[in-house]
C-alpha cells in the first residue's frame, strides 16, 4: 500500500472530472458498469464483496488492457518459478525471427501502461502472475505457457485450489487454434489443461 500523499500526487495527474478516493472506499465506487482490480488487492477485500453483492463484474488489468491492444499475437507465460527468464528467452526468439516482441506484465511495465504503443504486427509477450490471472474472465493468449506449479501465495489466494484455478486461466478459454506449452514433468501442470480446447 502506498502512502496517501503519493496517491494524491498521482491522482492530480488524472483528467478533469475523474473522481478518486483514498484511505478506503465509499459506496460511490459502486456507481459503475464494471471495476478493474489492481493485481495486489486480495480477493477477500471488502470492496470486492460490495461489487459482488451489487452484481458488478470485476475485471483484471490484463484483460481490460488487451481490449485496447492492436495486436492479437499474444504469448503469455505463467508458473511458480522461471517466468521472467522464460519471457526474456521468448522475446529473444521472436527478435531473432525478425518479429517485434513487446514485453509487459509482471516482468516490469504493466500492459495497461504501454498498450497504446503496441502495433498490429507486434508480438506481445506477457508475464502473467496468479494475481493477474485470478480476475481474468476470458483471457485467451494464442500461446499460453505453464512452467511449473508449487504451492505459493496462499496468503493471497487462501487455498492451493484457488491458486491453481487462477493459474489455469492462462489456458481455460483458449480455442483449438491456440497452443498450450506445458511442463510434461509436472502432473499438476498437465491437469490444468483438462477441459481446455487448445493444442498441447
C-alpha atoms as one frame of an Amber mdcrd trajectory, in Angstrom:
protein
   0.000   0.000   0.000   1.335   3.392  -0.975   1.285   6.455   1.293  -1.797
   8.620   0.833   0.321  11.633  -0.199   1.805   9.618  -3.102  -1.660   8.572
  -4.254  -2.870  12.172  -4.019   0.090  13.292  -6.138  -0.673  10.678  -8.826
  -4.402  11.448  -8.724  -3.569  15.075  -9.504  -2.447  13.906 -12.965  -5.860
  12.429 -13.808  -8.054  14.168 -16.410 -10.503  16.757 -15.140 -13.743  15.238
 -13.907 -12.236  11.911 -12.843 -13.148  11.240  -9.224 -10.963   9.215  -6.879
 -10.932   8.022  -3.301  -8.172   7.081  -0.916  -7.953   5.547   2.553 -10.871
   3.254   1.781 -13.959   3.272  -0.409 -17.386   4.816  -0.032 -20.431   3.473
  -1.866 -19.697   5.973  -4.656 -17.346   3.319  -6.042 -20.439   1.258  -6.941
 -21.581   3.872  -9.495 -20.004   1.983 -12.403 -20.696  -0.704 -15.001 -17.583
  -2.702 -14.102 -14.469  -2.468 -11.945 -10.793  -3.065 -12.715  -8.865  -4.603
  -9.835  -5.224  -3.946  -9.234  -3.473  -7.349  -9.005  -2.200  -6.584  -5.498
  -5.669  -6.259  -3.966  -6.581  -9.545  -2.244  -9.727 -11.284  -3.458 -11.213
 -11.079   0.053 -11.040  -7.260   0.187 -14.352  -5.783   1.459 -14.764  -3.534
  -1.584 -14.815  -6.621  -3.837 -17.669  -8.086  -1.797 -19.558  -4.832  -2.389
 -19.091  -5.272  -6.141 -20.214  -8.913  -5.958 -23.305  -8.025  -3.914 -24.183
  -5.343  -6.478 -23.612  -7.754  -9.421 -20.868  -5.511 -10.784 -18.245  -7.513
 -12.714 -14.602  -7.125 -11.725 -12.003  -7.497 -14.480  -8.245  -7.840 -14.437
  -5.968  -5.043 -15.597  -4.577  -7.516 -18.132  -7.909  -8.134 -19.851  -9.001
  -4.509 -19.900  -5.656  -3.506 -21.431  -5.937  -6.263 -24.062  -9.297  -4.833
 -25.124  -7.333  -1.798 -26.381  -4.416  -3.801 -27.843  -3.831  -3.516 -31.615
  -2.057  -6.885 -31.738  -3.803 -10.230 -31.325  -0.476 -12.099 -31.322  -0.266
 -12.765 -27.581   2.172 -15.103 -25.802   1.581 -15.437 -22.051   3.825 -17.163
 -19.523   2.943 -18.276 -16.005   4.272 -20.692 -13.404   5.550 -20.552  -9.872
   9.199 -20.139 -10.899  11.066 -19.031 -14.022   8.511 -16.677 -15.565  10.785
 -13.683 -16.061  13.629 -15.741 -17.532  11.233 -17.521 -19.897   9.639 -14.255
 -21.025  13.053 -12.805 -21.918  14.034 -16.021 -23.697  10.819 -15.934 -25.720
  11.432 -12.284 -26.617  14.914 -13.214 -27.853  13.473 -15.970 -30.045  10.925
 -13.629 -31.621  13.563 -10.945 -32.129  15.877 -13.457 -33.849  12.946 -14.341
 -36.125  12.729 -10.660 -37.080   9.482 -10.160 -35.225   8.979  -7.226 -32.871
   8.375  -8.539 -29.343   6.830  -6.241 -26.751   7.336  -7.455 -23.167   4.822
  -6.467 -20.490   3.139  -7.714 -17.336   4.603  -8.815 -14.064   8.095  -8.558
 -15.571   8.148  -4.750 -15.395   5.834  -2.303 -17.147   2.147  -3.234 -16.866
   0.389  -3.859 -20.161  -2.062  -1.021 -19.450   0.844   1.456 -19.294   2.173
   0.585 -22.754  -0.781  -0.838 -24.675  -1.253   2.205 -26.911   2.362   1.859
 -28.159   1.731  -1.659 -29.498   1.307  -2.051 -33.276  -0.820  -4.682 -35.024
   2.209  -6.712 -36.174   3.939  -6.741 -32.772   4.110  -9.902 -30.690   3.063
  -9.200 -27.113   4.833 -11.376 -24.560   3.279 -11.238 -21.113   4.480 -12.453
 -17.747   1.233 -13.317 -16.008   1.145 -13.881 -12.261  -1.616 -15.690 -10.394
  -2.603 -12.282  -9.010  -3.212 -11.016 -12.546  -4.867 -14.181 -13.785  -7.326
 -14.682 -10.912  -9.661 -11.953 -12.184  -9.486 -12.973 -15.831 -12.860 -13.917
 -17.254 -11.907 -14.500 -20.885  -8.130 -14.189 -21.250  -7.171 -16.009 -24.446
  -3.496 -15.845 -25.425  -2.596 -17.513 -28.723   0.183 -19.285 -26.828  -0.072
 -19.969 -23.098   2.922 -21.385 -21.245   2.693 -23.006 -17.816   6.179 -23.697
 -16.489   5.621 -25.387 -13.138   3.374 -25.403 -10.131   4.223 -25.493  -6.458
   2.216 -24.178  -3.537   2.672 -20.400  -3.375   0.828 -17.195  -2.477  -1.618
 -18.999  -0.179  -1.774 -15.835   1.959  -3.349 -14.104  -1.059  -5.413 -16.910
  -2.640  -6.483 -18.681   0.555  -6.065 -22.254  -0.728  -3.877 -24.202  -3.138
  -7.002 -24.917  -5.198  -7.672 -21.189  -5.634  -4.047 -20.646  -6.639  -4.277
 -23.431  -9.250  -7.602 -22.076 -10.536  -6.009 -18.651 -11.039  -3.054 -20.108
 -12.945  -5.367 -22.254 -15.091  -6.961 -19.109 -16.532  -3.996 -18.856 -18.913
  -5.372 -21.810 -20.921  -9.008 -22.022 -19.779 -10.540 -20.059 -22.685  -8.107
 -20.979 -25.435  -9.578 -22.353 -28.653  -8.464 -25.190 -30.947  -6.172 -22.884
 -32.957  -4.333 -21.778 -29.800  -1.363 -23.548 -28.227  -0.652 -24.548 -24.630
   3.007 -25.205 -23.823   3.133 -27.364 -20.705   5.802 -28.849 -18.467   5.313
 -32.581 -19.078   7.302 -33.415 -15.930   4.774 -31.665 -13.697   1.494 -33.636
 -13.306  -0.236 -30.626 -11.703   0.525 -28.549 -14.805  -0.826 -31.236 -17.138
  -4.023 -31.474 -15.089  -4.577 -27.736 -15.513  -5.182 -28.285 -19.230  -8.066
 -30.705 -18.614 -11.109 -29.402 -20.460  -9.186 -26.740 -22.394  -9.556 -26.757
 -26.187  -6.042 -25.703 -27.162  -3.392 -27.872 -28.758  -0.705 -29.121 -26.336
